[in-house]
Amino acid sequence: MTSRWPIRRPTEHAALRAVCRSARPIPSVPALMAALVDAVDRRDLEGACLASHRVVRAASPQAVSTD
């Protein structure tokens, strides 16, 4: 028996490609901070990590459109 790692999941790759192509608005910093506080209260480490990264991304000067 031969094992393959990682197991190919074509639908997962298609979904990731579609997300990378779509332009989605970044939520407001207060909403993201509320999500971060909620994740910390629930002891959700992955959620806290994701929310904190999104807070930093939303607060960065590149995220603010000046056109």
XYZ file of N, CA, C and O in Angstrom, residues 38-64:
108
model
N -14.262 38.227 21.672
C -15.125 37.050 21.762
C -14.307 35.766 21.664
O -14.533 34.814 22.414
N -13.336 35.723 20.746
C -12.500 34.527 20.595
C -11.658 34.286 21.843
O -11.491 33.143 22.272
N -11.144 35.352 22.444
C -10.345 35.202 23.667
C -11.228 34.706 24.807
O -10.826 33.831 25.587
N -12.451 35.245 24.911
C -13.369 34.795 25.957
C -13.701 33.314 25.820
O -13.864 32.612 26.812
N -13.797 32.858 24.587
C -14.127 31.447 24.345
C -12.901 30.538 24.355
O -13.017 29.342 24.125
N -11.729 31.123 24.565
C -10.452 30.395 24.557
C -10.215 29.697 23.212
O -9.698 28.586 23.147
N -10.605 30.373 22.144
C -10.429 29.881 20.781
C -9.125 30.463 20.239
O -9.084 31.594 19.764
N -8.046 29.691 20.327
C -6.733 30.200 19.943
C -6.646 30.503 18.458
O -6.077 31.520 18.058
N -7.205 29.637 17.635
C -7.154 29.872 16.193
C -7.981 31.098 15.808
O -7.543 31.916 14.999
N -9.156 31.235 16.405
C -9.979 32.404 16.134
C -9.321 33.694 16.588
O -9.387 34.712 15.906
N -8.656 33.651 17.747
C -7.958 34.836 18.243
C -6.804 35.205 17.320
O -6.575 36.389 17.045
N -6.109 34.211 16.834
C -4.996 34.470 15.914
C -5.508 35.085 14.611
O -4.967 36.085 14.131
N -6.572 34.509 14.049
C -7.134 35.041 12.810
C -7.667 36.456 12.993
O -7.420 37.341 12.161
N -8.378 36.685 14.091
C -8.944 38.014 14.329
C -7.848 39.049 14.544
O -7.935 40.168 14.034
N -6.805 38.684 15.270
C -5.723 39.645 15.503
C -5.000 39.992 14.210
O -4.641 41.151 13.977
N -4.799 39.012 13.346
C -4.156 39.287 12.057
C -5.041 40.188 11.195
O -4.545 41.087 10.505
N -6.352 39.976 11.235
C -7.255 40.823 10.447
C -7.333 42.235 10.998
O -7.489 43.188 10.241
N -7.215 42.377 12.324
C -7.195 43.718 12.911
C -5.986 44.486 12.405
O -6.093 45.643 11.996
N -4.843 43.833 12.408
C -3.617 44.494 11.944
C -3.734 44.844 10.464
O -3.355 45.933 10.037
N -4.288 43.931 9.675
C -4.435 44.189 8.242
C -5.403 45.350 7.989
O -5.164 46.210 7.144
N -6.498 45.397 8.754
C -7.484 46.467 8.561
C -6.949 47.812 9.028
O -7.336 48.849 8.494
N -6.080 47.809 10.028
C -5.557 49.056 10.570
C -4.327 49.562 9.813
O -3.891 50.685 10.044
N -3.792 48.774 8.897
C -2.592 49.186 8.176
C -2.918 50.301 7.182
O -4.029 50.381 6.665
N -1.961 51.167 6.906
C -2.213 52.257 5.959
C -2.539 51.790 4.544
O -3.266 52.459 3.834
N -2.069 50.620 4.134
C -2.365 50.108 2.799
C -3.831 49.713 2.661
O -4.360 49.702 1.560
N -4.494 49.383 3.758
C -5.898 48.967 3.709
C -6.836 50.151 3.485
O -7.935 49.981 2.999
N -6.372 51.340 3.807
C -7.210 52.542 3.647
C -7.055 53.052 2.236
O -5.958 53.367 1.787
